[in-house]
Structures are given as structure tokens and as C-alpha cells.
Amino acid sequence: MDDYLGLFVKETNLYNQIVLGALLPEKLWTPLPHFVQGWLRNYIAATLIYFISGVLWCFYIYHIKRNVFVPKDAIPSRKAMLLQIYVAMKAMPWYCVLPTISEYMVENGRTRCFSRISDVGWASYIWNFGLYFLIVEFGIYWMHRELHDIKPLYKYLHATHHIYNKQNTLSPFAGLAFHPIDGILQALPHVIALFIVPTHFTTHIVLLFLEAIWTANIHDCIHGKIWPVMGAGYHTIHHTTYRHNYGHYTVWMDSMFGTLRDPLEEEEAKNI
């Protein structure tokens, strides 16, 4: 058992070497405890993903494709985007505690994670990935919905994110502009799933960090029209009505629980 858990430690050490080893002198990070190394690596990686994805996407939709995807009067101001970056960066150190704790629990055998797909086979991996995805979708939907329905949670946590309530105030940088507790609560289903479903550790880490890219995407106000994806068209409605489209990756949970509003139907209704 200890030998198998050592595979997880070996993997996180590799991630530390890739990120910290490439960006910091060894004497600065190698003396740190393993847990702190993991947090520092997660913080640096998450910050890089946030800025690289945000800057590239903003440059593409607001400059290269100016007036193609977003009308000129709907482009958020530089001030609005800087505020979003400020809120996100203030919360980022706290966000990174969650994946660091999940890694610690995995390394100590407290979850149902496995290290190699060959340990379970591809059929089992795909089945368990589907269950993991379902738990995450269900969990984020209800966590997000309760952050609206329970008034103190909305007032003291989620309202920080909903100051961006018009198309010209939303940008890819708004994707992580949350109160830190709010952001952690909405990512928590990723960790809860580890205790329920056998999960490939690398897949879990990748999905956690893809959240930064996905949340940037759903805040750009561009409707991708790919069913059943809960794209930016749906999420823009959420930011304007506050009572619809709580889902994360797909429309399924909103459809199941009666909170779905389709942007195409909204557009058709305006044109009648």
C-alpha cells in the first residue's frame, strides 16, 4: 500500500519539478515542506493559466475579432477587467488550498484515487469518469443554486461575483473573480467525488485546472450554440436574471430542475 501511495507522491514531485524547477531557483523551494511546495506550484500554475488564457482570449475577441463576436458598445472597459483581475488575484492563494489539500488526502490514501489507468482498465476508467463528471455537475449546480437561494450566502459571498451583471461588464477575467470561500465551495464537488468514485489522479488534477479556462470561456458573452454545453450564452442570462442557468458544463441539471433559459429562445422572443 505504501509503495502504491508513493506513486502519487512521485507524480506531485514531478509537477513540482516542472513548475517550480522551471521558474524558481532550487534553493528557494526544495527546502519547503512537500505540502507547501504543492501549494506554491498550484498557485503559480493557476495564476499563469488565468493570465495566459484571459489575455489571449481577450486579445482575440476584443481586438482581432473586434465587432465580430461582441459589439463595440458591449466590450468591457479596462477598468472593469482590472477590477476582475484584482478580485481574482486576491482570492487565488485561497483557491489553491483546495487542490493542495486534495493532493495531501490522495497521497495519504484517504480517497478512492488510482494512479494508472492500467490499474483499472479503460472501460472502468471511462465509466468512473462519467460518474465523476455527473457528481461534479450535480454538486456544482446545487452549490451554485444555494449560493443564490440562501440570502446570507449570496449577500456575503456570491454577490462579489454578481456585480458583473451586464454584457459590457463581463469578460474572461470575471471567470475567477469570486469571494475566495465562494470559489472554493463551487470547486468542492471535484474533491467530494474523490471519496465516492474511483478516480484517476492525473485526470482530477487536469480537470481542476481546466476550470480556470472553462470559467473564462463562459464569461465572454459569446454563445457557442453547441448542445448540451452550458456556454457563455446561457451564463450571460444567469448574470442578468440571477435565477436561471446555474449549471456548469452542461444544460442537463437546469433542464432537470426547471431553471433552464435558452439564449436562442430569448433572442427569438425579442424579435417577435
PDB file of C-alpha atoms in Angstrom:
ATOM      1  CA  MET A   1       0.000   0.000   0.000  1.00  0.00           C
ATOM      2  CA  ASP A   2       2.778   2.427   0.917  1.00  0.00           C
ATOM      3  CA  ASP A   3       4.545   1.643  -2.353  1.00  0.00           C
ATOM      4  CA  TYR A   4       1.358   2.421  -4.305  1.00  0.00           C
ATOM      5  CA  LEU A   5       0.747   5.692  -2.438  1.00  0.00           C
ATOM      6  CA  GLY A   6       4.336   6.576  -3.256  1.00  0.00           C
ATOM      7  CA  LEU A   7       3.289   6.758  -6.914  1.00  0.00           C
ATOM      8  CA  PHE A   8       1.084   9.758  -6.088  1.00  0.00           C
ATOM      9  CA  VAL A   9       3.928  11.469  -4.233  1.00  0.00           C
ATOM     10  CA  LYS A  10       6.246  10.765  -7.155  1.00  0.00           C
ATOM     11  CA  GLU A  11       3.704  12.341  -9.511  1.00  0.00           C
ATOM     12  CA  THR A  12       3.261  15.510  -7.439  1.00  0.00           C
ATOM     13  CA  ASN A  13       7.038  15.774  -7.071  1.00  0.00           C
ATOM     14  CA  LEU A  14       7.257  15.669 -10.875  1.00  0.00           C
ATOM     15  CA  TYR A  15       4.724  18.510 -11.127  1.00  0.00           C
ATOM     16  CA  ASN A  16       6.727  20.489  -8.582  1.00  0.00           C
ATOM     17  CA  GLN A  17       9.893  19.964 -10.607  1.00  0.00           C
ATOM     18  CA  ILE A  18       8.199  21.014 -13.845  1.00  0.00           C
ATOM     19  CA  VAL A  19       6.639  24.220 -12.470  1.00  0.00           C
ATOM     20  CA  LEU A  20       8.865  25.295  -9.589  1.00  0.00           C
ATOM     21  CA  GLY A  21      12.053  23.941 -11.129  1.00  0.00           C
ATOM     22  CA  ALA A  22      11.447  25.922 -14.294  1.00  0.00           C
ATOM     23  CA  LEU A  23      10.617  29.218 -12.585  1.00  0.00           C
ATOM     24  CA  LEU A  24      12.436  29.360  -9.243  1.00  0.00           C
ATOM     25  CA  PRO A  25      15.986  28.663  -8.028  1.00  0.00           C
ATOM     26  CA  GLU A  26      16.106  25.256  -6.308  1.00  0.00           C
ATOM     27  CA  LYS A  27      17.409  26.742  -3.059  1.00  0.00           C
ATOM     28  CA  LEU A  28      14.163  28.710  -2.711  1.00  0.00           C
ATOM     29  CA  TRP A  29      11.689  25.839  -2.970  1.00  0.00           C
ATOM     30  CA  THR A  30      13.388  22.498  -2.281  1.00  0.00           C
ATOM     31  CA  PRO A  31      13.772  23.156   1.496  1.00  0.00           C
ATOM     32  CA  LEU A  32       9.995  23.771   1.787  1.00  0.00           C
ATOM     33  CA  PRO A  33       7.726  21.023   3.151  1.00  0.00           C
ATOM     34  CA  HIS A  34       6.070  18.917   0.448  1.00  0.00           C
ATOM     35  CA  PHE A  35       2.621  20.362   1.238  1.00  0.00           C
ATOM     36  CA  VAL A  36       3.900  23.933   0.861  1.00  0.00           C
ATOM     37  CA  GLN A  37       5.679  23.037  -2.379  1.00  0.00           C
ATOM     38  CA  GLY A  38       2.367  21.703  -3.697  1.00  0.00           C
ATOM     39  CA  TRP A  39       0.507  24.874  -2.736  1.00  0.00           C
ATOM     40  CA  LEU A  40       3.193  27.097  -4.303  1.00  0.00           C
ATOM     41  CA  ARG A  41       3.150  25.062  -7.518  1.00  0.00           C
ATOM     42  CA  ASN A  42      -0.649  25.198  -7.667  1.00  0.00           C
ATOM     43  CA  TYR A  43      -0.613  28.960  -7.055  1.00  0.00           C
ATOM     44  CA  ILE A  44       1.938  29.658  -9.788  1.00  0.00           C
ATOM     45  CA  ALA A  45       0.293  27.289 -12.290  1.00  0.00           C
ATOM     46  CA  ALA A  46      -3.223  28.632 -11.635  1.00  0.00           C
ATOM     47  CA  THR A  47      -2.035  32.235 -11.944  1.00  0.00           C
ATOM     48  CA  LEU A  48      -0.264  31.521 -15.241  1.00  0.00           C
ATOM     49  CA  ILE A  49      -3.307  29.715 -16.648  1.00  0.00           C
ATOM     50  CA  TYR A  50      -5.600  32.563 -15.557  1.00  0.00           C
ATOM     51  CA  PHE A  51      -3.498  35.296 -17.159  1.00  0.00           C
ATOM     52  CA  ILE A  52      -2.440  33.443 -20.311  1.00  0.00           C
ATOM     53  CA  SER A  53      -5.946  32.223 -21.140  1.00  0.00           C
ATOM     54  CA  GLY A  54      -7.533  35.560 -20.191  1.00  0.00           C
ATOM     55  CA  VAL A  55      -5.096  37.761 -22.121  1.00  0.00           C
ATOM     56  CA  LEU A  56      -5.109  35.585 -25.262  1.00  0.00           C
ATOM     57  CA  TRP A  57      -8.890  35.264 -25.312  1.00  0.00           C
ATOM     58  CA  CYS A  58      -9.470  38.985 -24.697  1.00  0.00           C
ATOM     59  CA  PHE A  59      -6.970  39.875 -27.429  1.00  0.00           C
ATOM     60  CA  TYR A  60      -8.726  37.546 -29.858  1.00  0.00           C
ATOM     61  CA  ILE A  61     -12.352  38.548 -29.216  1.00  0.00           C
ATOM     62  CA  TYR A  62     -11.865  42.250 -28.441  1.00  0.00           C
ATOM     63  CA  HIS A  63      -9.104  43.129 -30.940  1.00  0.00           C
ATOM     64  CA  ILE A  64      -8.565  40.542 -33.688  1.00  0.00           C
ATOM     65  CA  LYS A  65     -12.315  39.840 -33.980  1.00  0.00           C
ATOM     66  CA  ARG A  66     -13.470  43.266 -32.835  1.00  0.00           C
ATOM     67  CA  ASN A  67     -17.184  43.806 -33.598  1.00  0.00           C
ATOM     68  CA  VAL A  68     -17.484  40.224 -34.885  1.00  0.00           C
ATOM     69  CA  PHE A  69     -18.316  38.335 -31.684  1.00  0.00           C
ATOM     70  CA  VAL A  70     -19.013  41.266 -29.384  1.00  0.00           C
ATOM     71  CA  PRO A  71     -20.418  44.675 -30.443  1.00  0.00           C
ATOM     72  CA  LYS A  72     -18.160  47.619 -29.673  1.00  0.00           C
ATOM     73  CA  ASP A  73     -20.537  49.004 -27.027  1.00  0.00           C
ATOM     74  CA  ALA A  74     -20.557  45.609 -25.246  1.00  0.00           C
ATOM     75  CA  ILE A  75     -16.784  45.374 -24.807  1.00  0.00           C
ATOM     76  CA  PRO A  76     -15.963  45.726 -21.093  1.00  0.00           C
ATOM     77  CA  SER A  77     -13.844  48.665 -20.032  1.00  0.00           C
ATOM     78  CA  ARG A  78     -10.229  48.279 -18.982  1.00  0.00           C
ATOM     79  CA  LYS A  79     -11.281  49.428 -15.509  1.00  0.00           C
ATOM     80  CA  ALA A  80     -13.857  46.613 -15.245  1.00  0.00           C
ATOM     81  CA  MET A  81     -11.314  43.993 -16.322  1.00  0.00           C
ATOM     82  CA  LEU A  82      -8.663  45.300 -13.915  1.00  0.00           C
ATOM     83  CA  LEU A  83     -11.178  45.080 -11.069  1.00  0.00           C
ATOM     84  CA  GLN A  84     -11.930  41.473 -12.024  1.00  0.00           C
ATOM     85  CA  ILE A  85      -8.215  40.665 -12.056  1.00  0.00           C
ATOM     86  CA  TYR A  86      -7.790  42.308  -8.647  1.00  0.00           C
ATOM     87  CA  VAL A  87     -10.652  40.278  -7.115  1.00  0.00           C
ATOM     88  CA  ALA A  88      -9.380  37.032  -8.681  1.00  0.00           C
ATOM     89  CA  MET A  89      -5.782  37.541  -7.578  1.00  0.00           C
ATOM     90  CA  LYS A  90      -6.852  38.405  -4.050  1.00  0.00           C
ATOM     91  CA  ALA A  91      -8.675  35.066  -3.892  1.00  0.00           C
ATOM     92  CA  MET A  92      -6.110  32.962  -5.789  1.00  0.00           C
ATOM     93  CA  PRO A  93      -3.926  31.996  -2.787  1.00  0.00           C
ATOM     94  CA  TRP A  94      -7.038  30.644  -1.056  1.00  0.00           C
ATOM     95  CA  TYR A  95      -8.348  28.838  -4.132  1.00  0.00           C
ATOM     96  CA  CYS A  96      -5.091  26.902  -4.320  1.00  0.00           C
ATOM     97  CA  VAL A  97      -5.524  25.487  -0.825  1.00  0.00           C
ATOM     98  CA  LEU A  98      -8.261  23.137  -2.110  1.00  0.00           C
ATOM     99  CA  PRO A  99      -6.213  21.213  -4.717  1.00  0.00           C
ATOM    100  CA  THR A 100      -3.297  21.129  -2.270  1.00  0.00           C
ATOM    101  CA  ILE A 101      -5.482  19.506   0.393  1.00  0.00           C
ATOM    102  CA  SER A 102      -6.945  17.078  -2.155  1.00  0.00           C
ATOM    103  CA  GLU A 103      -3.403  16.051  -3.158  1.00  0.00           C
ATOM    104  CA  TYR A 104      -2.497  15.526   0.509  1.00  0.00           C
ATOM    105  CA  MET A 105      -5.535  13.268   1.010  1.00  0.00           C
ATOM    106  CA  VAL A 106      -4.748  11.300  -2.142  1.00  0.00           C
ATOM    107  CA  GLU A 107      -1.107  10.828  -1.144  1.00  0.00           C
ATOM    108  CA  ASN A 108      -2.201   9.538   2.262  1.00  0.00           C
ATOM    109  CA  GLY A 109      -4.693   7.011   0.905  1.00  0.00           C
ATOM    110  CA  ARG A 110      -7.844   8.763   2.089  1.00  0.00           C
ATOM    111  CA  THR A 111      -9.579   8.854  -1.294  1.00  0.00           C
ATOM    112  CA  ARG A 112     -10.501   6.329  -3.985  1.00  0.00           C
ATOM    113  CA  CYS A 113      -7.925   7.655  -6.457  1.00  0.00           C
ATOM    114  CA  PHE A 114      -5.824   5.372  -8.592  1.00  0.00           C
ATOM    115  CA  SER A 115      -2.503   6.281 -10.183  1.00  0.00           C
ATOM    116  CA  ARG A 116      -2.517   4.479 -13.541  1.00  0.00           C
ATOM    117  CA  ILE A 117      -5.352   3.784 -15.972  1.00  0.00           C
ATOM    118  CA  SER A 118      -3.847   0.321 -16.423  1.00  0.00           C
ATOM    119  CA  ASP A 119      -4.720  -0.380 -12.768  1.00  0.00           C
ATOM    120  CA  VAL A 120      -8.442  -0.467 -13.626  1.00  0.00           C
ATOM    121  CA  GLY A 121      -8.607  -0.722 -17.430  1.00  0.00           C
ATOM    122  CA  TRP A 122     -10.043   1.697 -19.983  1.00  0.00           C
ATOM    123  CA  ALA A 123     -13.658   0.525 -19.663  1.00  0.00           C
ATOM    124  CA  SER A 124     -13.655   1.125 -15.908  1.00  0.00           C
ATOM    125  CA  TYR A 125     -11.818   4.424 -16.332  1.00  0.00           C
ATOM    126  CA  ILE A 126     -14.427   5.739 -18.787  1.00  0.00           C
ATOM    127  CA  TRP A 127     -17.338   4.543 -16.620  1.00  0.00           C
ATOM    128  CA  ASN A 128     -15.884   6.101 -13.470  1.00  0.00           C
ATOM    129  CA  PHE A 129     -15.044   9.313 -15.308  1.00  0.00           C
ATOM    130  CA  GLY A 130     -18.707   9.559 -16.315  1.00  0.00           C
ATOM    131  CA  LEU A 131     -19.775   9.114 -12.677  1.00  0.00           C
ATOM    132  CA  TYR A 132     -17.208  11.674 -11.537  1.00  0.00           C
ATOM    133  CA  PHE A 133     -18.479  14.138 -14.134  1.00  0.00           C
ATOM    134  CA  LEU A 134     -22.092  13.547 -13.053  1.00  0.00           C
ATOM    135  CA  ILE A 135     -21.250  14.165  -9.375  1.00  0.00           C
ATOM    136  CA  VAL A 136     -19.392  17.358 -10.295  1.00  0.00           C
ATOM    137  CA  GLU A 137     -22.265  18.615 -12.469  1.00  0.00           C
ATOM    138  CA  PHE A 138     -24.868  17.835  -9.803  1.00  0.00           C
ATOM    139  CA  GLY A 139     -22.733  19.235  -6.980  1.00  0.00           C
ATOM    140  CA  ILE A 140     -21.801  22.494  -8.695  1.00  0.00           C
ATOM    141  CA  TYR A 141     -25.394  23.069  -9.828  1.00  0.00           C
ATOM    142  CA  TRP A 142     -26.782  22.783  -6.306  1.00  0.00           C
ATOM    143  CA  MET A 143     -23.878  24.596  -4.665  1.00  0.00           C
ATOM    144  CA  HIS A 144     -24.311  27.481  -7.115  1.00  0.00           C
ATOM    145  CA  ARG A 145     -28.081  27.498  -6.707  1.00  0.00           C
ATOM    146  CA  GLU A 146     -27.884  27.569  -2.895  1.00  0.00           C
ATOM    147  CA  LEU A 147     -25.391  30.437  -3.085  1.00  0.00           C
ATOM    148  CA  HIS A 148     -28.285  32.344  -4.661  1.00  0.00           C
ATOM    149  CA  ASP A 149     -31.194  30.933  -2.643  1.00  0.00           C
ATOM    150  CA  ILE A 150     -29.666  31.267   0.838  1.00  0.00           C
ATOM    151  CA  LYS A 151     -29.654  35.028   1.286  1.00  0.00           C
ATOM    152  CA  PRO A 152     -26.667  35.364   3.694  1.00  0.00           C
ATOM    153  CA  LEU A 153     -24.531  33.235   1.351  1.00  0.00           C
ATOM    154  CA  TYR A 154     -25.487  35.442  -1.563  1.00  0.00           C
ATOM    155  CA  LYS A 155     -25.021  38.704   0.327  1.00  0.00           C
ATOM    156  CA  TYR A 156     -21.651  37.917   1.895  1.00  0.00           C
ATOM    157  CA  LEU A 157     -20.142  35.577  -0.719  1.00  0.00           C
ATOM    158  CA  HIS A 158     -21.691  35.281  -4.160  1.00  0.00           C
ATOM    159  CA  ALA A 159     -22.688  38.934  -4.613  1.00  0.00           C
ATOM    160  CA  THR A 160     -18.976  39.704  -5.111  1.00  0.00           C
ATOM    161  CA  HIS A 161     -19.178  37.883  -8.442  1.00  0.00           C
ATOM    162  CA  HIS A 162     -22.560  39.264  -9.476  1.00  0.00           C
ATOM    163  CA  ILE A 163     -21.540  42.896  -9.571  1.00  0.00           C
ATOM    164  CA  TYR A 164     -20.772  41.921 -13.183  1.00  0.00           C
ATOM    165  CA  ASN A 165     -24.399  41.798 -14.328  1.00  0.00           C
ATOM    166  CA  LYS A 166     -24.361  43.269 -17.830  1.00  0.00           C
ATOM    167  CA  GLN A 167     -22.706  42.193 -21.055  1.00  0.00           C
ATOM    168  CA  ASN A 168     -20.351  45.182 -21.020  1.00  0.00           C
ATOM    169  CA  THR A 169     -19.104  44.293 -17.540  1.00  0.00           C
ATOM    170  CA  LEU A 170     -18.414  40.600 -18.215  1.00  0.00           C
ATOM    171  CA  SER A 171     -15.077  39.419 -19.563  1.00  0.00           C
ATOM    172  CA  PRO A 172     -12.967  36.241 -19.443  1.00  0.00           C
ATOM    173  CA  PHE A 173     -11.212  37.719 -16.386  1.00  0.00           C
ATOM    174  CA  ALA A 174     -14.515  37.581 -14.462  1.00  0.00           C
ATOM    175  CA  GLY A 175     -14.287  33.792 -14.511  1.00  0.00           C
ATOM    176  CA  LEU A 176     -12.337  33.609 -11.229  1.00  0.00           C
ATOM    177  CA  ALA A 177     -13.482  36.915  -9.718  1.00  0.00           C
ATOM    178  CA  PHE A 178     -15.184  35.419  -6.646  1.00  0.00           C
ATOM    179  CA  HIS A 179     -15.032  35.727  -2.905  1.00  0.00           C
ATOM    180  CA  PRO A 180     -12.454  33.020  -2.046  1.00  0.00           C
ATOM    181  CA  ILE A 181     -14.907  30.940   0.015  1.00  0.00           C
ATOM    182  CA  ASP A 182     -17.412  31.094  -2.844  1.00  0.00           C
ATOM    183  CA  GLY A 183     -14.819  29.857  -5.346  1.00  0.00           C
ATOM    184  CA  ILE A 184     -13.751  27.022  -3.039  1.00  0.00           C
ATOM    185  CA  LEU A 185     -17.360  25.940  -2.386  1.00  0.00           C
ATOM    186  CA  GLN A 186     -18.098  25.738  -6.115  1.00  0.00           C
ATOM    187  CA  ALA A 187     -14.968  23.659  -6.760  1.00  0.00           C
ATOM    188  CA  LEU A 188     -15.611  21.382  -3.760  1.00  0.00           C
ATOM    189  CA  PRO A 189     -17.635  18.763  -5.733  1.00  0.00           C
ATOM    190  CA  HIS A 190     -14.404  17.892  -7.580  1.00  0.00           C
ATOM    191  CA  VAL A 191     -12.897  16.827  -4.247  1.00  0.00           C
ATOM    192  CA  ILE A 192     -16.043  15.202  -2.835  1.00  0.00           C
ATOM    193  CA  ALA A 193     -16.159  12.963  -5.925  1.00  0.00           C
ATOM    194  CA  LEU A 194     -12.747  11.506  -4.966  1.00  0.00           C
ATOM    195  CA  PHE A 195     -14.314   9.851  -1.902  1.00  0.00           C
ATOM    196  CA  ILE A 196     -17.204   8.347  -3.882  1.00  0.00           C
ATOM    197  CA  VAL A 197     -15.839   7.238  -7.256  1.00  0.00           C
ATOM    198  CA  PRO A 198     -12.521   5.587  -8.172  1.00  0.00           C
ATOM    199  CA  THR A 199     -10.806   8.493  -9.939  1.00  0.00           C
ATOM    200  CA  HIS A 200      -7.642   8.761 -11.987  1.00  0.00           C
ATOM    201  CA  PHE A 201      -5.455  11.225 -10.079  1.00  0.00           C
ATOM    202  CA  THR A 202      -3.970  12.945 -13.130  1.00  0.00           C
ATOM    203  CA  THR A 203      -7.434  13.396 -14.652  1.00  0.00           C
ATOM    204  CA  HIS A 204      -8.652  15.010 -11.419  1.00  0.00           C
ATOM    205  CA  ILE A 205      -5.748  17.484 -11.395  1.00  0.00           C
ATOM    206  CA  VAL A 206      -6.227  18.350 -15.074  1.00  0.00           C
ATOM    207  CA  LEU A 207      -9.972  18.956 -14.603  1.00  0.00           C
ATOM    208  CA  LEU A 208      -9.390  21.195 -11.588  1.00  0.00           C
ATOM    209  CA  PHE A 209      -7.036  23.425 -13.558  1.00  0.00           C
ATOM    210  CA  LEU A 210      -9.186  23.371 -16.684  1.00  0.00           C
ATOM    211  CA  GLU A 211     -11.765  25.146 -14.517  1.00  0.00           C
ATOM    212  CA  ALA A 212      -9.764  28.358 -14.961  1.00  0.00           C
ATOM    213  CA  ILE A 213     -10.040  28.080 -18.753  1.00  0.00           C
ATOM    214  CA  TRP A 214     -13.684  26.981 -18.711  1.00  0.00           C
ATOM    215  CA  THR A 215     -14.806  29.814 -16.427  1.00  0.00           C
ATOM    216  CA  ALA A 216     -13.002  32.303 -18.679  1.00  0.00           C
ATOM    217  CA  ASN A 217     -14.911  30.871 -21.634  1.00  0.00           C
ATOM    218  CA  ILE A 218     -18.382  31.115 -20.080  1.00  0.00           C
ATOM    219  CA  HIS A 219     -17.883  34.765 -19.142  1.00  0.00           C
ATOM    220  CA  ASP A 220     -17.035  36.026 -22.643  1.00  0.00           C
ATOM    221  CA  CYS A 221     -20.738  36.505 -23.628  1.00  0.00           C
ATOM    222  CA  ILE A 222     -20.272  34.587 -26.897  1.00  0.00           C
ATOM    223  CA  HIS A 223     -22.892  31.888 -27.389  1.00  0.00           C
ATOM    224  CA  GLY A 224     -21.242  28.820 -28.918  1.00  0.00           C
ATOM    225  CA  LYS A 225     -24.542  27.080 -29.778  1.00  0.00           C
ATOM    226  CA  ILE A 226     -23.209  23.599 -29.029  1.00  0.00           C
ATOM    227  CA  TRP A 227     -25.802  21.446 -27.279  1.00  0.00           C
ATOM    228  CA  PRO A 228     -25.692  20.381 -24.432  1.00  0.00           C
ATOM    229  CA  VAL A 229     -22.813  22.672 -23.462  1.00  0.00           C
ATOM    230  CA  MET A 230     -23.642  25.367 -20.892  1.00  0.00           C
ATOM    231  CA  GLY A 231     -21.789  28.031 -22.827  1.00  0.00           C
ATOM    232  CA  ALA A 232     -21.463  31.764 -22.363  1.00  0.00           C
ATOM    233  CA  GLY A 233     -24.864  32.500 -23.891  1.00  0.00           C
ATOM    234  CA  TYR A 234     -26.544  30.596 -21.066  1.00  0.00           C
ATOM    235  CA  HIS A 235     -24.246  32.016 -18.414  1.00  0.00           C
ATOM    236  CA  THR A 236     -24.794  35.600 -19.562  1.00  0.00           C
ATOM    237  CA  ILE A 237     -28.530  35.058 -18.918  1.00  0.00           C
ATOM    238  CA  HIS A 238     -27.598  33.818 -15.438  1.00  0.00           C
ATOM    239  CA  HIS A 239     -25.741  37.065 -14.756  1.00  0.00           C
ATOM    240  CA  THR A 240     -28.725  39.162 -15.831  1.00  0.00           C
ATOM    241  CA  THR A 241     -31.644  37.212 -14.296  1.00  0.00           C
ATOM    242  CA  TYR A 242     -29.852  35.606 -11.283  1.00  0.00           C
ATOM    243  CA  ARG A 243     -32.472  32.808 -11.255  1.00  0.00           C
ATOM    244  CA  HIS A 244     -31.564  30.641 -14.244  1.00  0.00           C
ATOM    245  CA  ASN A 245     -28.755  28.562 -15.729  1.00  0.00           C
ATOM    246  CA  TYR A 246     -26.869  27.545 -12.589  1.00  0.00           C
ATOM    247  CA  GLY A 247     -25.195  24.629 -14.366  1.00  0.00           C
ATOM    248  CA  HIS A 248     -21.520  24.381 -15.100  1.00  0.00           C
ATOM    249  CA  TYR A 249     -20.537  22.306 -18.128  1.00  0.00           C
ATOM    250  CA  THR A 250     -23.932  21.222 -19.469  1.00  0.00           C
ATOM    251  CA  VAL A 251     -27.584  22.290 -19.521  1.00  0.00           C
ATOM    252  CA  TRP A 252     -28.773  18.952 -18.113  1.00  0.00           C
ATOM    253  CA  MET A 253     -29.151  19.911 -14.439  1.00  0.00           C
ATOM    254  CA  ASP A 254     -31.005  23.137 -15.229  1.00  0.00           C
ATOM    255  CA  SER A 255     -33.250  21.237 -17.618  1.00  0.00           C
ATOM    256  CA  MET A 256     -33.917  18.574 -14.984  1.00  0.00           C
ATOM    257  CA  PHE A 257     -34.669  21.028 -12.162  1.00  0.00           C
ATOM    258  CA  GLY A 258     -36.606  23.624 -14.152  1.00  0.00           C
ATOM    259  CA  THR A 259     -34.158  26.538 -14.183  1.00  0.00           C
ATOM    260  CA  LEU A 260     -33.042  26.483 -17.821  1.00  0.00           C
ATOM    261  CA  ARG A 261     -33.425  29.509 -20.102  1.00  0.00           C
ATOM    262  CA  ASP A 262     -32.207  29.085 -23.663  1.00  0.00           C
ATOM    263  CA  PRO A 263     -30.428  32.103 -25.231  1.00  0.00           C
ATOM    264  CA  LEU A 264     -31.759  31.208 -28.684  1.00  0.00           C
ATOM    265  CA  GLU A 265     -35.346  31.252 -27.401  1.00  0.00           C
ATOM    266  CA  GLU A 266     -34.610  34.581 -25.694  1.00  0.00           C
ATOM    267  CA  GLU A 267     -33.351  36.000 -28.987  1.00  0.00           C
ATOM    268  CA  GLU A 268     -36.412  34.731 -30.887  1.00  0.00           C
ATOM    269  CA  ALA A 269     -38.752  36.248 -28.291  1.00  0.00           C
ATOM    270  CA  LYS A 270     -37.072  39.664 -28.715  1.00  0.00           C
ATOM    271  CA  ASN A 271     -37.540  39.521 -32.468  1.00  0.00           C
ATOM    272  CA  ILE A 272     -41.279  38.793 -32.312  1.00  0.00           C
TER     273      ILE A 272
END
